[in-house]
Short mmCIF file of C-alpha atoms in Angstrom, two decimals:
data_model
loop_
_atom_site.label_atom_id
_atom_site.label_comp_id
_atom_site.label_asym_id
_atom_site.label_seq_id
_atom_site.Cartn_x
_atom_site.Cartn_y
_atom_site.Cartn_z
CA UNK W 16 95.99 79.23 75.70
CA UNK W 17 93.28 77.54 74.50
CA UNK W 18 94.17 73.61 73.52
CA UNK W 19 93.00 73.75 70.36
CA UNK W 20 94.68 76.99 68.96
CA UNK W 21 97.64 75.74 70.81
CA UNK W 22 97.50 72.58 68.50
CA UNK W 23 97.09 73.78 64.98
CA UNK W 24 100.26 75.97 66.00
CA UNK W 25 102.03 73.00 67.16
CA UNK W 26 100.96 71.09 64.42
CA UNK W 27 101.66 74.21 62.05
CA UNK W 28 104.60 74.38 63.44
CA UNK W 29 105.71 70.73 62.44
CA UNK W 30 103.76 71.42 59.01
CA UNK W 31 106.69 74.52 58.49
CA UNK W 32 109.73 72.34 59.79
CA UNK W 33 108.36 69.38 57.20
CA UNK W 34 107.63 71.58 54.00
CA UNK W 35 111.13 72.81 54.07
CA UNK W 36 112.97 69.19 55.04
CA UNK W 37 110.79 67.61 51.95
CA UNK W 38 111.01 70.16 49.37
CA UNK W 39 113.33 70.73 46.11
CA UNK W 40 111.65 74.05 45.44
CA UNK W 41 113.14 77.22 46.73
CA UNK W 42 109.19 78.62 46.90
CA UNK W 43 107.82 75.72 48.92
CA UNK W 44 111.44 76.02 51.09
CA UNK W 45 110.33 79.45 51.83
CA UNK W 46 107.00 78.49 52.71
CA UNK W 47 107.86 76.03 54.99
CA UNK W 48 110.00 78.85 56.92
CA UNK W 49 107.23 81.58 56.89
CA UNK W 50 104.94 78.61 58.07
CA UNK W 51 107.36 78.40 60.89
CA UNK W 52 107.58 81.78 61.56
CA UNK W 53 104.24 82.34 61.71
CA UNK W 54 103.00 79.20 64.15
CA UNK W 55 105.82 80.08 66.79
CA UNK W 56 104.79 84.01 67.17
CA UNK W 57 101.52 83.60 69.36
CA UNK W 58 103.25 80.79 71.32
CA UNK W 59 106.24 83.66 72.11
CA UNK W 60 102.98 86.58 72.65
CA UNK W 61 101.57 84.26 74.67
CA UNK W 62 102.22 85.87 78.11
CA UNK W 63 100.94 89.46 77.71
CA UNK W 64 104.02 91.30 79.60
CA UNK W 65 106.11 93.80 77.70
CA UNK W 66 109.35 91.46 77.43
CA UNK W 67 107.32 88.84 75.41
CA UNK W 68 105.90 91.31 73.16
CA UNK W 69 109.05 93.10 72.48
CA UNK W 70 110.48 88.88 72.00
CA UNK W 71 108.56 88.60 69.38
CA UNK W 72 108.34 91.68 67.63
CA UNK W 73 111.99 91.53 67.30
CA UNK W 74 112.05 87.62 66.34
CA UNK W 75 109.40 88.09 63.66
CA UNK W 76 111.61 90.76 62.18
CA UNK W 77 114.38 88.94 62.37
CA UNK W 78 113.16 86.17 60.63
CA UNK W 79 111.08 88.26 58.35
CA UNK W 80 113.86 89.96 57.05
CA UNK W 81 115.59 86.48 56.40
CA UNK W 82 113.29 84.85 54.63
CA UNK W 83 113.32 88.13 52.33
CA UNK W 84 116.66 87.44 51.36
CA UNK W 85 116.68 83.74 51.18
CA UNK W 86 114.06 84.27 48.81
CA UNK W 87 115.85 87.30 46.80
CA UNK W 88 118.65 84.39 47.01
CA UNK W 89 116.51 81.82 45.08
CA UNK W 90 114.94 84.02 42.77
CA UNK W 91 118.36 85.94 41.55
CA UNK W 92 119.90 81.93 41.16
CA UNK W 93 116.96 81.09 38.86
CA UNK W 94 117.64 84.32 37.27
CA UNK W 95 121.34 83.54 36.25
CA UNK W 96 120.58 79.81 35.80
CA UNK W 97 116.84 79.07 35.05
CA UNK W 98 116.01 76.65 37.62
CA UNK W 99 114.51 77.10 41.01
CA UNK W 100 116.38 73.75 42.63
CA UNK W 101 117.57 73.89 45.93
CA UNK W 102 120.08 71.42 44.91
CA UNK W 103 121.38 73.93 41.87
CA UNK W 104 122.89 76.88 43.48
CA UNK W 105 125.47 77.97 41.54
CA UNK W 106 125.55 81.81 41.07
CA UNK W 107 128.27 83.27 43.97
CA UNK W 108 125.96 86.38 44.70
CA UNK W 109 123.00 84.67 45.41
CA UNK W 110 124.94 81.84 47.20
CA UNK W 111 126.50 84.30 49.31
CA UNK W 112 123.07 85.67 50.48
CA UNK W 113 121.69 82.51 50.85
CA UNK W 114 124.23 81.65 53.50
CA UNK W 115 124.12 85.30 55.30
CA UNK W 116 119.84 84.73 55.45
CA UNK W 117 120.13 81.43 57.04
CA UNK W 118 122.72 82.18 59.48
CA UNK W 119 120.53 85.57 60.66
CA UNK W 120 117.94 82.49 61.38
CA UNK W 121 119.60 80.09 63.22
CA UNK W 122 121.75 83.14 65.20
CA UNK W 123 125.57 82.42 63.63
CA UNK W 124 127.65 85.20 64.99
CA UNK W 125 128.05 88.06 63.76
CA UNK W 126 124.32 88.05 62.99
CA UNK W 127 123.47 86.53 66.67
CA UNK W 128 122.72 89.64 68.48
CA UNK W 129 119.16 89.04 68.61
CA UNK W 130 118.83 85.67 69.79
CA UNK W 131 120.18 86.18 74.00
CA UNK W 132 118.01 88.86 73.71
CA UNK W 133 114.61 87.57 72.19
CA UNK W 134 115.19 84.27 74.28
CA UNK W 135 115.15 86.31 77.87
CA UNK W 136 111.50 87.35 76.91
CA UNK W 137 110.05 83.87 76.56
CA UNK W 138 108.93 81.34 79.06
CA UNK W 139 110.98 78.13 79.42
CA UNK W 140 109.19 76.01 77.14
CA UNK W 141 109.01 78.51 73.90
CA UNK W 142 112.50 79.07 74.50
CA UNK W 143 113.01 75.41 74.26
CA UNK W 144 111.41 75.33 71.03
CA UNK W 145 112.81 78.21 69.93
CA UNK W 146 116.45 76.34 70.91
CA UNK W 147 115.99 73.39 69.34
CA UNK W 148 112.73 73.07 66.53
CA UNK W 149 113.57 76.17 64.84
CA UNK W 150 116.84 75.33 63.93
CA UNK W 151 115.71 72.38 62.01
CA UNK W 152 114.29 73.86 58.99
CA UNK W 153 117.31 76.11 58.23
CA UNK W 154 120.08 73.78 58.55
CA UNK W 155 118.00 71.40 56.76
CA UNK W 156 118.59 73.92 53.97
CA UNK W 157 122.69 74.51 54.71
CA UNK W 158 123.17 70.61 54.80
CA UNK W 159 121.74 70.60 51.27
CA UNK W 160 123.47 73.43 49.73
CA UNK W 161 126.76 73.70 51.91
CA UNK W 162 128.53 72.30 48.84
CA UNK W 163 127.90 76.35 46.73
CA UNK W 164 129.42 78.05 50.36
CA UNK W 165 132.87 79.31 50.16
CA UNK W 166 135.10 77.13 52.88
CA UNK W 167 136.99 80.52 53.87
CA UNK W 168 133.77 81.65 54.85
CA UNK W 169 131.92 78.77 56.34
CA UNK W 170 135.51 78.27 59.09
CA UNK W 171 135.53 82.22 59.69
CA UNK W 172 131.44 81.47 60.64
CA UNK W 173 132.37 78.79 62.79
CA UNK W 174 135.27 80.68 64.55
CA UNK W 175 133.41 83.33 65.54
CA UNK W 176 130.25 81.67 66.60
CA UNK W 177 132.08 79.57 69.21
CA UNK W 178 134.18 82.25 70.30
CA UNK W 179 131.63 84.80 70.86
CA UNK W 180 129.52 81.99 72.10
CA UNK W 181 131.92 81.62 75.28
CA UNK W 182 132.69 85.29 75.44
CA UNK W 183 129.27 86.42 75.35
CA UNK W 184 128.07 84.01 78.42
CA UNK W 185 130.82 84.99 80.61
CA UNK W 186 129.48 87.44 82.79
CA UNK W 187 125.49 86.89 82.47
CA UNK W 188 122.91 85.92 85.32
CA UNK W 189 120.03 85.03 83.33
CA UNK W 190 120.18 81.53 82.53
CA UNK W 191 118.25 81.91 79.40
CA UNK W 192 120.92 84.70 78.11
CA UNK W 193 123.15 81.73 79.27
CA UNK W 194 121.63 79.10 76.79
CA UNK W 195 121.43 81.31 74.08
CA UNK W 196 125.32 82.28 73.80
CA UNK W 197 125.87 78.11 74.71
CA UNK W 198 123.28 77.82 71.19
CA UNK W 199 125.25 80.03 69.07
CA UNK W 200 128.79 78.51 70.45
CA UNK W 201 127.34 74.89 69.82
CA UNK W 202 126.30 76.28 66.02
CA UNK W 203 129.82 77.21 65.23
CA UNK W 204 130.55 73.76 65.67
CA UNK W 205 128.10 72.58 63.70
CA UNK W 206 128.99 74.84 60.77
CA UNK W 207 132.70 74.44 61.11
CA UNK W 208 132.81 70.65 60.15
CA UNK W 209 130.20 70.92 57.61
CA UNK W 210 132.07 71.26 54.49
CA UNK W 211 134.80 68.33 55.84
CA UNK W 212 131.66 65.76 57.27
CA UNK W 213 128.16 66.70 56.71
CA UNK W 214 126.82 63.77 58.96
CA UNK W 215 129.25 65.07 62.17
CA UNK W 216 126.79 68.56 61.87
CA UNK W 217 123.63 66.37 61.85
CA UNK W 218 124.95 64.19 64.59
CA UNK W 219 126.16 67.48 66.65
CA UNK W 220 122.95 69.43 65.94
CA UNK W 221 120.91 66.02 67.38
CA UNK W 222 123.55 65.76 70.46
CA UNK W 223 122.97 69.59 70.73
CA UNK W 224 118.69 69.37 70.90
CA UNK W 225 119.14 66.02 73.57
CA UNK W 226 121.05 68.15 75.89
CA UNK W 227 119.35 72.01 75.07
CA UNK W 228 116.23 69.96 76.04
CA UNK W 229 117.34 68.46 78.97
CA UNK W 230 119.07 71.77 79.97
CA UNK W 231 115.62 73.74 79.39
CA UNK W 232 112.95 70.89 81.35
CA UNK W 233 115.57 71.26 84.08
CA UNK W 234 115.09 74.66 84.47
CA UNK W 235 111.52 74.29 83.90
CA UNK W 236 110.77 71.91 86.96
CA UNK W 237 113.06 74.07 89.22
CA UNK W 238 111.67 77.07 88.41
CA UNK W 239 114.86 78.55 87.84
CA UNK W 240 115.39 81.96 85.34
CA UNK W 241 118.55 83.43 87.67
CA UNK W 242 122.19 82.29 88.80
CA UNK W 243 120.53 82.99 91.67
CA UNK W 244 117.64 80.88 92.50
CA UNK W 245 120.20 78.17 91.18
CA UNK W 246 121.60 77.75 94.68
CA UNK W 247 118.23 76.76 96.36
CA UNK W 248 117.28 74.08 94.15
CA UNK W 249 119.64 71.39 95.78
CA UNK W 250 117.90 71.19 99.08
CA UNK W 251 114.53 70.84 97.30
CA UNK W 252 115.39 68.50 94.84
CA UNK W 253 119.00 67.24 95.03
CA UNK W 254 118.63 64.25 92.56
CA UNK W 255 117.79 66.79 90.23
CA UNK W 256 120.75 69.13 90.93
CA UNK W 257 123.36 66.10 90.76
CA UNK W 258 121.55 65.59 86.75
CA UNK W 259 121.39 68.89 86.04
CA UNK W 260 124.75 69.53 86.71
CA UNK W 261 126.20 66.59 84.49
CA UNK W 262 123.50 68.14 81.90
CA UNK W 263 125.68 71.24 81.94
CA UNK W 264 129.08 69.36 82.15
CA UNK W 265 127.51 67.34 78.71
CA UNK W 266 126.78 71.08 77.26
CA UNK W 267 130.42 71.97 78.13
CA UNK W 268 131.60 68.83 76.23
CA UNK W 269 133.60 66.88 79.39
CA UNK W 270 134.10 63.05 78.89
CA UNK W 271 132.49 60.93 79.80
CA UNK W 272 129.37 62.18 78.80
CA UNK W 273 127.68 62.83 75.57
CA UNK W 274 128.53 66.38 74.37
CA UNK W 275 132.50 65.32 74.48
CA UNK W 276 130.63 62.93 71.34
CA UNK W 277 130.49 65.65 68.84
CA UNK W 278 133.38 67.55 69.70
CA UNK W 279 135.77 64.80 69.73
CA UNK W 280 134.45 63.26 66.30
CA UNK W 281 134.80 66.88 64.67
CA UNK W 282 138.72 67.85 66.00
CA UNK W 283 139.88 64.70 65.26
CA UNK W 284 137.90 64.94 61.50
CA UNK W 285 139.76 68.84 61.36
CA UNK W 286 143.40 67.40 62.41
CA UNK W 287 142.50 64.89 59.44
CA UNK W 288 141.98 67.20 57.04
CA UNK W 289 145.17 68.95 58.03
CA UNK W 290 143.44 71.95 59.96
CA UNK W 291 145.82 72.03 63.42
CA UNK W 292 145.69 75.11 63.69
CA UNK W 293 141.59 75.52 63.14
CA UNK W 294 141.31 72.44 65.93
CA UNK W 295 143.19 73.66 68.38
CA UNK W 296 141.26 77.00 68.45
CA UNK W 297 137.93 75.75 68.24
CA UNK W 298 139.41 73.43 71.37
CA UNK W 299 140.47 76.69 72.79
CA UNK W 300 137.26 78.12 72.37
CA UNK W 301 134.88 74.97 74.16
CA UNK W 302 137.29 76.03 77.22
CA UNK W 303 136.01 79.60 76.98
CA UNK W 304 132.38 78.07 77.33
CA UNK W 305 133.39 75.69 79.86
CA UNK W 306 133.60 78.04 82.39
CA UNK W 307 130.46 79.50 82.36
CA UNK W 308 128.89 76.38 83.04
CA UNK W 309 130.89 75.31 85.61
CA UNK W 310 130.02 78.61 86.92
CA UNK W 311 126.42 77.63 87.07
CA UNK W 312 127.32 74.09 88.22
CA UNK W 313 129.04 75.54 91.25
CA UNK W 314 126.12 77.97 91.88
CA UNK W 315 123.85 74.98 91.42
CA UNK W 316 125.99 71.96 93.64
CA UNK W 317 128.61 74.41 96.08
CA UNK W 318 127.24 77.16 97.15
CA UNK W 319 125.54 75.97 100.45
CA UNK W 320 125.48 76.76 103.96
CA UNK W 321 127.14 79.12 105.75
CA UNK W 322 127.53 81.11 102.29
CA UNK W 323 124.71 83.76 102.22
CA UNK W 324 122.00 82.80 99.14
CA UNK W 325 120.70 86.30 97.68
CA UNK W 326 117.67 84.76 96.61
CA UNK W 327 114.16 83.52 98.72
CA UNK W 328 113.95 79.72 99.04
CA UNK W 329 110.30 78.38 97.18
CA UNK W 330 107.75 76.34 98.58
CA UNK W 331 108.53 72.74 98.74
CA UNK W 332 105.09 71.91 96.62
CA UNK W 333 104.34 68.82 94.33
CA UNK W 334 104.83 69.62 90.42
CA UNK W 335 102.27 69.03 88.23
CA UNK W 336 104.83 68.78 85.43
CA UNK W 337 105.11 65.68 83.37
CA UNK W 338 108.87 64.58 83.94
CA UNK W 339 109.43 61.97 81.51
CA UNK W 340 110.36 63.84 78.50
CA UNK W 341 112.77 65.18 81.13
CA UNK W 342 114.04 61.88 82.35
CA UNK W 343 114.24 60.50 78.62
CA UNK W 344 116.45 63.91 77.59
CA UNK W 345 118.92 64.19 80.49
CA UNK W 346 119.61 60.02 80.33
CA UNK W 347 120.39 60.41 76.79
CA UNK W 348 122.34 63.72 77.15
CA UNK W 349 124.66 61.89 79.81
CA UNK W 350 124.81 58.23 78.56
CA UNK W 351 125.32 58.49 74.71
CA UNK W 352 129.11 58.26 74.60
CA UNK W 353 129.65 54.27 75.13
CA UNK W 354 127.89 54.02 72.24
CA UNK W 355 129.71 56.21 69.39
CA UNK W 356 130.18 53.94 66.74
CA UNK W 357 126.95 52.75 66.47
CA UNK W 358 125.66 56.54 66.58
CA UNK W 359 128.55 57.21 63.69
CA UNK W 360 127.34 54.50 61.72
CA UNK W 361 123.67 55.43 61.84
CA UNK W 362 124.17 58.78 60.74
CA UNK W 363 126.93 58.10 58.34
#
């Protein structure tokens, strides 16, 4: 792609993300999104094979259709009460859409079927951004309003997300269907705690980009789309095998690294607020997603020698790929947790 088309959609792209985190205005809110929307879909077409094309045909209506109704959503609230504040959403229909539109964007089950599927069509790097950017702009929105949602609702969200996040990653081999079902578990988290602690979501959604991130560049210097190739990266690189497979340990949420941060902070704020029962199922439910990625850490770190590989071994060549953002993601996405309280108190 040309470098200059490929920055005014970057910098679109950041344009979108920023209109929506700044504004008060349901219009400009919108705009931001469609912004968004629109910058990311010739990054996804980029790669002229039918699986991108069909990526992003289904993404853009997706995303289409939910900016519709988050729109329908503003306009019927300024209906009933006259004012067009994002702040001010106080009639239960529109409220109700509202929170059905943005979950359809940022792939809350039962409106997550799209997102394992538009993810396998992308390259590495889209799918990163897709992961981690374009969630920002939408739960910039639920942080604001979360107050108008129905509780009921929002834990029933939660509940399902992480439960069909685990289920759904069980028995996949693409690793990108793999990430997707681990986003959608990690944004049942997010929404489950929002109504109790607003800054444990922001704190889990950045714990949740540092380790998506690292998961993604990992992937992207080994080359790696399959369960498969997984077991020939460790004799080409096996510093990076021993990270990546912490990386996926952190995404599973085992102490001592830094995903057990976010899960730890938001059962012990449920069991506070006298939800047991909720706690204990949403601990239930990590386990479910546990197991998929030890299932790619074994594939990755023990399956060697004499066990047969299905998969050709690549060419040992030099990478042209710029590994710091790498090296910056999977340090913080392992090395976090010593460091709670300050973390806590900065977001608080």
């Amino acid at each position: 792609m040309n470098p200059y088309v490929l920055a005014t959609l970057l910098s679109s792209l950041g344009l979108g993300t920023t209109l929506t985190f700044a504004s008060s205005h349901w219009l400009l809110a919108w705009m931001g999104l469609e912004i968004n929307t629109l910058a990311i879909v010739p990054l996804m077409a980029q790669h002229h094979h039918p699986r991108a094309v069909e990526a992003t045909t289904k993404y853009f209506l997706i995303q289409a259709t939910a900016a519709a109704v988050i729109l329908f959503a503003g306009t019927t609230n300024a209906w009933f009460t006259g004012q067009w504040d994002v702040l001010n959403m106080s009639d239960p229909i529109a409220t109700t859409m509202l929170l059905a539109a943005l979950s359809l964007k940022i792939g809350l089950a039962p409106m997550h079927f799209w997102m394992p599927e538009v993810l396998q069509g992308l390259d590495l790097l889209t799918g990163l951004i897709l992961s981690t950017w374009q969630k920002l702009a939408p739960f910039a929105l639920i942080i604001q309003t979360f107050q108008a949602f129905d509780p009921l609702l929002l834990t029933a969200l939660g509940l399902t997300s992480t439960l069909v996040g685990g289920w759904g990653g069980l028995n996949q081999t693409q690793l990108r269907k793999v990430l997707a079902y681990s986003s959608i578990a990690h944004m049942g988290w997010m929404i489950i705690i929002l109504q109790h602690a607003p800054y444990l979501t922001f704190l889990a959604l950045l714990t949740y980009i540092l380790m998506t991130s690292a998961a993604f560049l990992t992937l992207k210097l080994s080359y790696a789309t399959k369960i498969g190739t997984l077991a020939t990266t460790w004799s080409k690189s096996p510093l990076l095998t021993a990270t990546a497979t912490l990386v996926l340990l952190s995404l599973g949420g085992l102490p001592p690294l830094t995903g057990f941060m976010p899960k730890w902070l938001i059962l012990q704020e449920l069991t506070k607020q006298g939800l047991p029962l909720t706690a204990t199922m949403m601990a239930l439910a990590a386990l479910i997603s546990l197991y998929f990625y030890l299932r790619l850490c074994y594939a990755m770190a023990l399956t060697i020698s004499p066990n047969t590989v299905a998969s050709t071994t690549p060419w040992r060549t030099q990478t042209s790929q710029i590994s710091i953002p790498l090296a910056l993601s999977t340090v913080m996405a392992l090395a976090l947790l010593p460091i709670t309280p300050t973390i806590v108190m900065l977001v608080i």
